[in-house]
């Protein structure tokens, strides 16, 4: 029988195969096929081994070995995007593809996990059922306190350099923020201030004057600054005048709220 020529890891099983589980022996055989000189028809052979209908994917899943300094949260986010693109729309489907993404420490850990806990009620964290998702167990294993401290230090130290655009810095800084705050404890205002703090001086002055309300607005102001010469000495004066204006407004507000300065009727 002629095998299809499509490349890539196929979609997981159809709905009527949804309850099937991959045994350790089958998984070992599948991995051997995947590592056997990268044969052209590995995906087909793999799914023939599992007796699962073959269907090529739109997006290839990411790889994770569990080695420093890989970002486990970034792996989860990327895998979830790939799963949605490929219509892997239930937990069993995701769990059946995950073994192909792991190697090294992550592969050993996953094999042991499947012996201790062969199934999960959800793929991503479910706030209504703590501890029931694969994501929680995975992050607990690989997102160590030391790695999180490293990510936060990298985020703190990242500043826009003289040779890079503001928008390039902004996007990389936001990536570092996601790494430093994997559980999204920081709200948008905090993220906004962290990005602005790392801008080079002239762009920071420009952004401060326009006072963006959210990250999308910040991107617009930074892109505008990138497309124009903003190294204007008047920016500093405008910034200082704005600060004086805000200070005066604050003082007036305090005076108006003070009992000693209220107008007596």
Short mmCIF file of N, CA and C in Angstrom, two decimals, residues 7-154:
data_model
loop_
_atom_site.label_atom_id
_atom_site.label_comp_id
_atom_site.label_asym_id
_atom_site.label_seq_id
_atom_site.Cartn_x
_atom_site.Cartn_y
_atom_site.Cartn_z
N UNK A 7 4.06 15.39 5.55
CA UNK A 7 5.01 15.40 6.65
C UNK A 7 4.34 15.91 7.91
N UNK A 8 5.03 15.75 9.04
CA UNK A 8 4.54 16.32 10.29
C UNK A 8 3.81 15.30 11.14
N UNK A 9 3.66 15.62 12.36
CA UNK A 9 2.96 14.74 13.29
C UNK A 9 1.47 14.85 13.04
N UNK A 10 0.77 13.75 12.82
CA UNK A 10 -0.65 13.82 12.49
C UNK A 10 -1.52 14.24 13.65
N UNK A 11 -2.75 14.54 13.32
CA UNK A 11 -3.73 14.81 14.38
C UNK A 11 -3.94 13.54 15.19
N UNK A 12 -4.30 13.71 16.45
CA UNK A 12 -4.62 12.53 17.25
C UNK A 12 -5.88 11.84 16.77
N UNK A 13 -6.28 10.87 17.53
CA UNK A 13 -7.33 9.96 17.12
C UNK A 13 -8.68 10.63 16.91
N UNK A 14 -9.49 9.99 16.11
CA UNK A 14 -10.85 10.47 15.89
C UNK A 14 -11.67 10.26 17.15
N UNK A 15 -12.88 10.83 17.15
CA UNK A 15 -13.69 10.84 18.37
C UNK A 15 -13.96 9.44 18.90
N UNK A 16 -14.19 8.49 18.01
CA UNK A 16 -14.53 7.15 18.49
C UNK A 16 -13.32 6.40 19.04
N UNK A 17 -12.12 7.01 18.91
CA UNK A 17 -10.93 6.42 19.52
C UNK A 17 -10.52 7.20 20.76
N UNK A 18 -11.33 8.16 21.19
CA UNK A 18 -10.91 9.13 22.20
C UNK A 18 -10.50 8.52 23.52
N UNK A 19 -11.00 7.36 23.86
CA UNK A 19 -10.68 6.80 25.17
C UNK A 19 -9.44 5.92 25.14
N UNK A 20 -8.83 5.72 23.97
CA UNK A 20 -7.66 4.86 23.86
C UNK A 20 -6.47 5.47 24.58
N UNK A 21 -5.64 4.64 25.20
CA UNK A 21 -4.44 5.10 25.88
C UNK A 21 -3.22 4.47 25.23
N UNK A 22 -2.11 5.21 25.29
CA UNK A 22 -0.87 4.70 24.70
C UNK A 22 -0.11 3.92 25.76
N UNK A 23 0.17 2.66 25.51
CA UNK A 23 0.93 1.86 26.46
C UNK A 23 2.40 2.24 26.38
N UNK A 24 3.17 1.91 27.42
CA UNK A 24 4.59 2.23 27.44
C UNK A 24 5.34 1.51 26.32
N UNK A 25 4.93 0.28 26.01
CA UNK A 25 5.58 -0.48 24.93
C UNK A 25 5.32 0.18 23.58
N UNK A 26 4.08 0.55 23.34
CA UNK A 26 3.74 1.22 22.08
C UNK A 26 4.45 2.55 21.97
N UNK A 27 4.52 3.28 23.09
CA UNK A 27 5.19 4.57 23.09
C UNK A 27 6.66 4.42 22.77
N UNK A 28 7.30 3.38 23.32
CA UNK A 28 8.71 3.14 23.03
C UNK A 28 8.90 2.83 21.55
N UNK A 29 8.02 2.01 20.99
CA UNK A 29 8.10 1.69 19.56
C UNK A 29 7.93 2.93 18.71
N UNK A 30 6.98 3.77 19.09
CA UNK A 30 6.74 5.00 18.33
C UNK A 30 7.95 5.91 18.37
N UNK A 31 8.57 6.03 19.53
CA UNK A 31 9.76 6.88 19.64
C UNK A 31 10.91 6.33 18.81
N UNK A 32 11.05 5.01 18.77
CA UNK A 32 12.10 4.41 17.95
C UNK A 32 11.89 4.76 16.49
N UNK A 33 10.63 4.73 16.04
CA UNK A 33 10.33 5.12 14.67
C UNK A 33 10.70 6.57 14.42
N UNK A 34 10.40 7.42 15.39
CA UNK A 34 10.67 8.85 15.23
C UNK A 34 12.17 9.14 15.20
N UNK A 35 12.96 8.32 15.87
CA UNK A 35 14.40 8.55 15.93
C UNK A 35 15.18 7.75 14.88
N UNK A 36 14.47 6.99 14.06
CA UNK A 36 15.13 6.11 13.09
C UNK A 36 15.46 6.87 11.81
N UNK A 37 16.54 7.66 11.87
CA UNK A 37 17.04 8.38 10.69
C UNK A 37 16.03 9.32 10.07
N UNK A 38 15.05 9.75 10.85
CA UNK A 38 14.06 10.71 10.37
C UNK A 38 13.44 10.27 9.04
N UNK A 39 12.92 9.08 9.00
CA UNK A 39 12.34 8.54 7.78
C UNK A 39 11.21 9.42 7.26
N UNK A 40 11.03 9.41 5.96
CA UNK A 40 10.05 10.29 5.33
C UNK A 40 8.63 10.00 5.78
N UNK A 41 8.35 8.75 6.12
CA UNK A 41 6.97 8.38 6.43
C UNK A 41 6.79 8.07 7.91
N UNK A 42 7.61 8.68 8.75
CA UNK A 42 7.50 8.44 10.19
C UNK A 42 6.10 8.71 10.73
N UNK A 43 5.46 9.85 10.40
CA UNK A 43 4.13 10.09 10.96
C UNK A 43 3.14 8.98 10.63
N UNK A 44 3.18 8.51 9.39
CA UNK A 44 2.28 7.44 8.98
C UNK A 44 2.57 6.16 9.77
N UNK A 45 3.88 5.82 9.87
CA UNK A 45 4.27 4.62 10.59
C UNK A 45 3.88 4.71 12.06
N UNK A 46 4.05 5.90 12.63
CA UNK A 46 3.70 6.09 14.03
C UNK A 46 2.22 5.82 14.27
N UNK A 47 1.37 6.38 13.44
CA UNK A 47 -0.05 6.21 13.67
C UNK A 47 -0.53 4.82 13.27
N UNK A 48 0.19 4.16 12.35
CA UNK A 48 -0.12 2.76 12.07
C UNK A 48 0.20 1.91 13.30
N UNK A 49 1.31 2.25 14.00
CA UNK A 49 1.68 1.53 15.22
C UNK A 49 0.59 1.65 16.28
N UNK A 50 0.00 2.85 16.38
CA UNK A 50 -1.04 3.06 17.38
C UNK A 50 -2.42 2.67 16.88
N UNK A 51 -2.51 2.25 15.62
CA UNK A 51 -3.79 1.91 15.01
C UNK A 51 -4.77 3.09 15.09
N UNK A 52 -4.27 4.27 14.72
CA UNK A 52 -5.06 5.49 14.74
C UNK A 52 -5.12 6.04 13.31
N UNK A 53 -6.28 6.50 12.86
CA UNK A 53 -6.39 7.05 11.51
C UNK A 53 -5.39 8.18 11.29
N UNK A 54 -4.73 8.15 10.14
CA UNK A 54 -3.71 9.16 9.81
C UNK A 54 -4.35 10.42 9.24
N UNK A 55 -3.94 11.57 9.76
CA UNK A 55 -4.38 12.85 9.22
C UNK A 55 -3.29 13.88 9.48
N UNK A 56 -2.74 14.52 8.44
CA UNK A 56 -1.64 15.47 8.64
C UNK A 56 -2.11 16.70 9.41
N UNK A 57 -1.17 17.36 10.09
CA UNK A 57 -1.49 18.54 10.89
C UNK A 57 -1.20 19.82 10.12
N UNK A 58 -1.75 20.91 10.62
CA UNK A 58 -1.47 22.22 10.06
C UNK A 58 -0.24 22.83 10.71
N UNK A 59 -0.05 22.56 12.00
CA UNK A 59 1.07 23.12 12.75
C UNK A 59 1.80 22.02 13.51
N UNK A 60 3.14 22.09 13.51
CA UNK A 60 3.94 21.13 14.26
C UNK A 60 4.00 21.55 15.73
N UNK A 61 3.88 20.61 16.66
CA UNK A 61 3.99 20.95 18.08
C UNK A 61 5.42 21.31 18.47
N UNK A 62 5.61 22.06 19.55
CA UNK A 62 6.95 22.44 19.99
C UNK A 62 7.68 21.30 20.67
N UNK A 63 8.94 21.52 20.98
CA UNK A 63 9.78 20.51 21.63
C UNK A 63 10.18 21.01 23.01
N UNK A 64 10.32 20.09 23.95
CA UNK A 64 10.73 20.47 25.30
C UNK A 64 11.55 19.34 25.91
N UNK A 65 12.74 19.69 26.45
CA UNK A 65 13.61 18.68 27.04
C UNK A 65 13.72 18.81 28.55
N UNK A 66 13.26 19.94 29.10
CA UNK A 66 13.37 20.15 30.54
C UNK A 66 14.72 20.67 30.99
N UNK A 67 15.55 21.08 30.03
CA UNK A 67 16.89 21.58 30.36
C UNK A 67 16.87 23.10 30.54
N UNK A 68 17.77 23.60 31.36
CA UNK A 68 17.92 25.04 31.56
C UNK A 68 18.42 25.67 30.26
N UNK A 69 17.95 26.85 29.83
CA UNK A 69 16.94 27.70 30.46
C UNK A 69 15.60 27.65 29.72
N UNK A 70 15.16 26.48 29.30
CA UNK A 70 13.88 26.37 28.59
C UNK A 70 12.73 26.90 29.46
N UNK A 71 11.77 27.53 28.81
CA UNK A 71 10.63 28.12 29.52
C UNK A 71 9.43 27.18 29.44
N UNK A 72 9.07 26.52 30.53
CA UNK A 72 7.96 25.56 30.49
C UNK A 72 6.62 26.21 30.20
N UNK A 73 6.41 27.43 30.68
CA UNK A 73 5.14 28.12 30.42
C UNK A 73 5.01 28.44 28.93
N UNK A 74 6.11 28.86 28.31
CA UNK A 74 6.08 29.16 26.87
C UNK A 74 5.76 27.90 26.07
N UNK A 75 6.28 26.75 26.53
CA UNK A 75 5.97 25.49 25.86
C UNK A 75 4.47 25.20 25.93
N UNK A 76 3.88 25.37 27.11
CA UNK A 76 2.44 25.13 27.29
C UNK A 76 1.63 26.04 26.37
N UNK A 77 1.97 27.31 26.34
CA UNK A 77 1.21 28.28 25.53
C UNK A 77 1.32 27.94 24.04
N UNK A 78 2.53 27.58 23.60
CA UNK A 78 2.71 27.27 22.18
C UNK A 78 2.00 25.97 21.82
N UNK A 79 2.10 24.97 22.69
CA UNK A 79 1.43 23.70 22.41
C UNK A 79 -0.08 23.91 22.33
N UNK A 80 -0.61 24.76 23.21
CA UNK A 80 -2.05 25.01 23.20
C UNK A 80 -2.48 25.68 21.90
N UNK A 81 -1.67 26.61 21.39
CA UNK A 81 -1.98 27.25 20.10
C UNK A 81 -1.98 26.22 18.97
N UNK A 82 -0.97 25.35 18.99
CA UNK A 82 -0.88 24.30 17.97
C UNK A 82 -2.07 23.35 18.08
N UNK A 83 -2.44 22.99 19.31
CA UNK A 83 -3.58 22.08 19.52
C UNK A 83 -4.86 22.67 18.95
N UNK A 84 -5.06 23.96 19.16
CA UNK A 84 -6.26 24.61 18.63
C UNK A 84 -6.23 24.67 17.10
N UNK A 85 -5.06 24.97 16.54
CA UNK A 85 -4.94 25.03 15.08
C UNK A 85 -5.20 23.68 14.44
N UNK A 86 -4.82 22.61 15.14
CA UNK A 86 -4.98 21.26 14.60
C UNK A 86 -6.25 20.56 15.07
N UNK A 87 -7.11 21.31 15.76
CA UNK A 87 -8.39 20.77 16.26
C UNK A 87 -8.19 19.62 17.24
N UNK A 88 -7.15 19.70 18.05
CA UNK A 88 -6.99 18.74 19.15
C UNK A 88 -7.80 19.30 20.31
N UNK A 89 -9.10 19.10 20.26
CA UNK A 89 -10.00 19.85 21.13
C UNK A 89 -10.45 19.10 22.38
N UNK A 90 -9.68 18.11 22.81
CA UNK A 90 -9.97 17.51 24.11
C UNK A 90 -8.66 17.05 24.76
N UNK A 91 -8.73 16.79 26.05
CA UNK A 91 -7.52 16.49 26.81
C UNK A 91 -6.85 15.21 26.34
N UNK A 92 -7.63 14.17 26.02
CA UNK A 92 -7.04 12.91 25.56
C UNK A 92 -6.21 13.11 24.30
N UNK A 93 -6.70 13.92 23.38
CA UNK A 93 -5.96 14.17 22.15
C UNK A 93 -4.61 14.82 22.45
N UNK A 94 -4.63 15.84 23.30
CA UNK A 94 -3.38 16.52 23.66
C UNK A 94 -2.41 15.56 24.35
N UNK A 95 -2.91 14.77 25.28
CA UNK A 95 -2.04 13.86 26.02
C UNK A 95 -1.44 12.79 25.13
N UNK A 96 -2.12 12.42 24.06
CA UNK A 96 -1.59 11.40 23.15
C UNK A 96 -0.52 11.95 22.22
N UNK A 97 -0.46 13.25 22.03
CA UNK A 97 0.56 13.86 21.18
C UNK A 97 1.77 14.32 22.00
N UNK A 98 1.56 14.66 23.25
CA UNK A 98 2.63 15.19 24.10
C UNK A 98 3.90 14.33 24.12
N UNK A 99 3.81 12.99 24.16
CA UNK A 99 5.04 12.20 24.22
C UNK A 99 6.01 12.50 23.09
N UNK A 100 5.50 12.91 21.93
CA UNK A 100 6.37 13.19 20.80
C UNK A 100 7.11 14.52 20.95
N UNK A 101 6.68 15.33 21.90
CA UNK A 101 7.30 16.65 22.12
C UNK A 101 8.45 16.60 23.11
N UNK A 102 8.54 15.53 23.88
CA UNK A 102 9.49 15.49 24.98
C UNK A 102 10.74 14.68 24.64
N UNK A 103 11.84 15.09 25.27
CA UNK A 103 13.09 14.34 25.20
C UNK A 103 13.85 14.57 26.50
N UNK A 104 14.90 13.80 26.72
CA UNK A 104 15.74 14.01 27.89
C UNK A 104 14.99 13.91 29.21
N UNK A 105 15.22 14.88 30.08
CA UNK A 105 14.60 14.89 31.41
C UNK A 105 13.08 14.91 31.32
N UNK A 106 12.56 15.69 30.39
CA UNK A 106 11.11 15.80 30.25
C UNK A 106 10.50 14.47 29.82
N UNK A 107 11.18 13.75 28.95
CA UNK A 107 10.68 12.45 28.50
C UNK A 107 10.63 11.45 29.65
N UNK A 108 11.71 11.42 30.44
CA UNK A 108 11.76 10.51 31.58
C UNK A 108 10.66 10.84 32.59
N UNK A 109 10.50 12.14 32.85
CA UNK A 109 9.47 12.57 33.80
C UNK A 109 8.07 12.20 33.30
N UNK A 110 7.81 12.42 32.02
CA UNK A 110 6.48 12.15 31.46
C UNK A 110 6.17 10.66 31.51
N UNK A 111 7.14 9.82 31.17
CA UNK A 111 6.92 8.38 31.22
C UNK A 111 6.55 7.93 32.64
N UNK A 112 7.25 8.46 33.63
CA UNK A 112 6.96 8.12 35.02
C UNK A 112 5.59 8.65 35.44
N UNK A 113 5.27 9.86 34.97
CA UNK A 113 3.98 10.45 35.31
C UNK A 113 2.82 9.61 34.78
N UNK A 114 2.98 9.07 33.57
CA UNK A 114 1.91 8.28 32.96
C UNK A 114 1.67 6.98 33.73
N UNK A 115 2.68 6.52 34.46
CA UNK A 115 2.50 5.33 35.30
C UNK A 115 1.72 5.70 36.56
N UNK A 116 2.09 6.85 37.15
CA UNK A 116 1.45 7.27 38.40
C UNK A 116 0.07 7.89 38.18
N UNK A 117 -0.06 8.67 37.10
CA UNK A 117 -1.33 9.36 36.84
C UNK A 117 -1.58 9.34 35.33
N UNK A 118 -2.18 8.28 34.82
CA UNK A 118 -2.31 8.10 33.37
C UNK A 118 -3.34 9.00 32.69
N UNK A 119 -4.14 9.75 33.45
CA UNK A 119 -5.14 10.61 32.81
C UNK A 119 -5.36 11.87 33.63
N UNK A 120 -5.83 12.92 32.94
CA UNK A 120 -6.14 14.20 33.58
C UNK A 120 -7.51 14.65 33.13
N UNK A 121 -8.21 15.35 34.01
CA UNK A 121 -9.55 15.82 33.65
C UNK A 121 -9.51 17.03 32.74
N UNK A 122 -8.37 17.74 32.74
CA UNK A 122 -8.24 18.90 31.85
C UNK A 122 -6.78 19.07 31.43
N UNK A 123 -6.60 19.71 30.30
CA UNK A 123 -5.26 19.94 29.75
C UNK A 123 -4.68 21.22 30.36
N UNK A 124 -5.43 22.32 30.32
CA UNK A 124 -5.00 23.58 30.91
C UNK A 124 -5.60 23.75 32.31
N UNK A 125 -5.01 24.64 33.08
CA UNK A 125 -5.45 24.86 34.46
C UNK A 125 -6.92 25.25 34.52
N UNK A 126 -7.65 24.58 35.38
CA UNK A 126 -9.07 24.87 35.59
C UNK A 126 -9.23 25.43 37.00
N UNK A 127 -9.51 26.75 37.13
CA UNK A 127 -9.61 27.37 38.46
C UNK A 127 -10.64 26.70 39.37
N UNK A 128 -11.66 26.09 38.76
CA UNK A 128 -12.71 25.46 39.57
C UNK A 128 -12.30 24.08 40.08
N UNK A 129 -11.20 23.54 39.55
CA UNK A 129 -10.75 22.21 39.99
C UNK A 129 -9.23 22.21 40.14
N UNK A 130 -8.70 22.83 41.18
CA UNK A 130 -7.25 22.90 41.39
C UNK A 130 -6.60 21.53 41.43
N UNK A 131 -5.45 21.41 40.77
CA UNK A 131 -4.69 20.17 40.79
C UNK A 131 -5.15 19.10 39.82
N UNK A 132 -6.15 19.43 38.98
CA UNK A 132 -6.70 18.40 38.09
C UNK A 132 -6.13 18.46 36.67
N UNK A 133 -5.32 19.47 36.38
CA UNK A 133 -4.85 19.67 35.01
C UNK A 133 -3.41 19.22 34.82
N UNK A 134 -3.08 18.89 33.57
CA UNK A 134 -1.70 18.55 33.24
C UNK A 134 -0.80 19.78 33.39
N UNK A 135 -1.29 20.94 33.00
CA UNK A 135 -0.47 22.16 33.07
C UNK A 135 0.06 22.39 34.48
N UNK A 136 -0.78 22.23 35.50
CA UNK A 136 -0.36 22.47 36.88
C UNK A 136 0.77 21.52 37.30
N UNK A 137 0.62 20.25 36.98
CA UNK A 137 1.63 19.26 37.34
C UNK A 137 2.93 19.54 36.58
N UNK A 138 2.81 19.89 35.32
CA UNK A 138 3.98 20.17 34.48
C UNK A 138 4.75 21.38 34.99
N UNK A 139 4.05 22.48 35.28
CA UNK A 139 4.72 23.69 35.75
C UNK A 139 5.32 23.49 37.14
N UNK A 140 4.64 22.73 37.99
CA UNK A 140 5.18 22.46 39.32
C UNK A 140 6.51 21.72 39.22
N UNK A 141 6.65 20.88 38.20
CA UNK A 141 7.87 20.11 38.02
C UNK A 141 9.00 20.95 37.42
N UNK A 142 8.69 21.73 36.40
CA UNK A 142 9.76 22.38 35.62
C UNK A 142 9.92 23.88 35.85
N UNK A 143 8.89 24.55 36.37
CA UNK A 143 9.04 25.98 36.66
C UNK A 143 9.49 26.12 38.11
N UNK A 144 10.77 25.91 38.33
CA UNK A 144 11.32 25.91 39.68
C UNK A 144 11.49 27.35 40.19
N UNK A 145 11.56 27.55 41.51
CA UNK A 145 11.79 28.90 42.05
C UNK A 145 13.07 29.54 41.50
N UNK A 146 14.12 28.74 41.33
CA UNK A 146 15.37 29.27 40.80
C UNK A 146 15.22 29.76 39.37
N UNK A 147 14.50 29.00 38.54
CA UNK A 147 14.28 29.40 37.16
C UNK A 147 13.42 30.66 37.10
N UNK A 148 12.42 30.74 37.97
CA UNK A 148 11.55 31.92 38.00
C UNK A 148 12.35 33.16 38.41
N UNK A 149 13.25 33.02 39.38
CA UNK A 149 14.11 34.15 39.77
C UNK A 149 14.98 34.60 38.61
N UNK A 150 15.50 33.64 37.86
CA UNK A 150 16.32 33.96 36.69
C UNK A 150 15.51 34.74 35.65
N UNK A 151 14.29 34.30 35.39
CA UNK A 151 13.44 34.99 34.41
C UNK A 151 13.13 36.42 34.87
N UNK A 152 12.88 36.59 36.16
CA UNK A 152 12.55 37.93 36.67
C UNK A 152 13.77 38.85 36.63
N UNK A 153 14.94 38.31 36.88
CA UNK A 153 16.16 39.12 36.77
C UNK A 153 16.38 39.56 35.33
N UNK A 154 16.20 38.64 34.40
CA UNK A 154 16.35 38.99 32.98
C UNK A 154 15.36 40.07 32.57
#
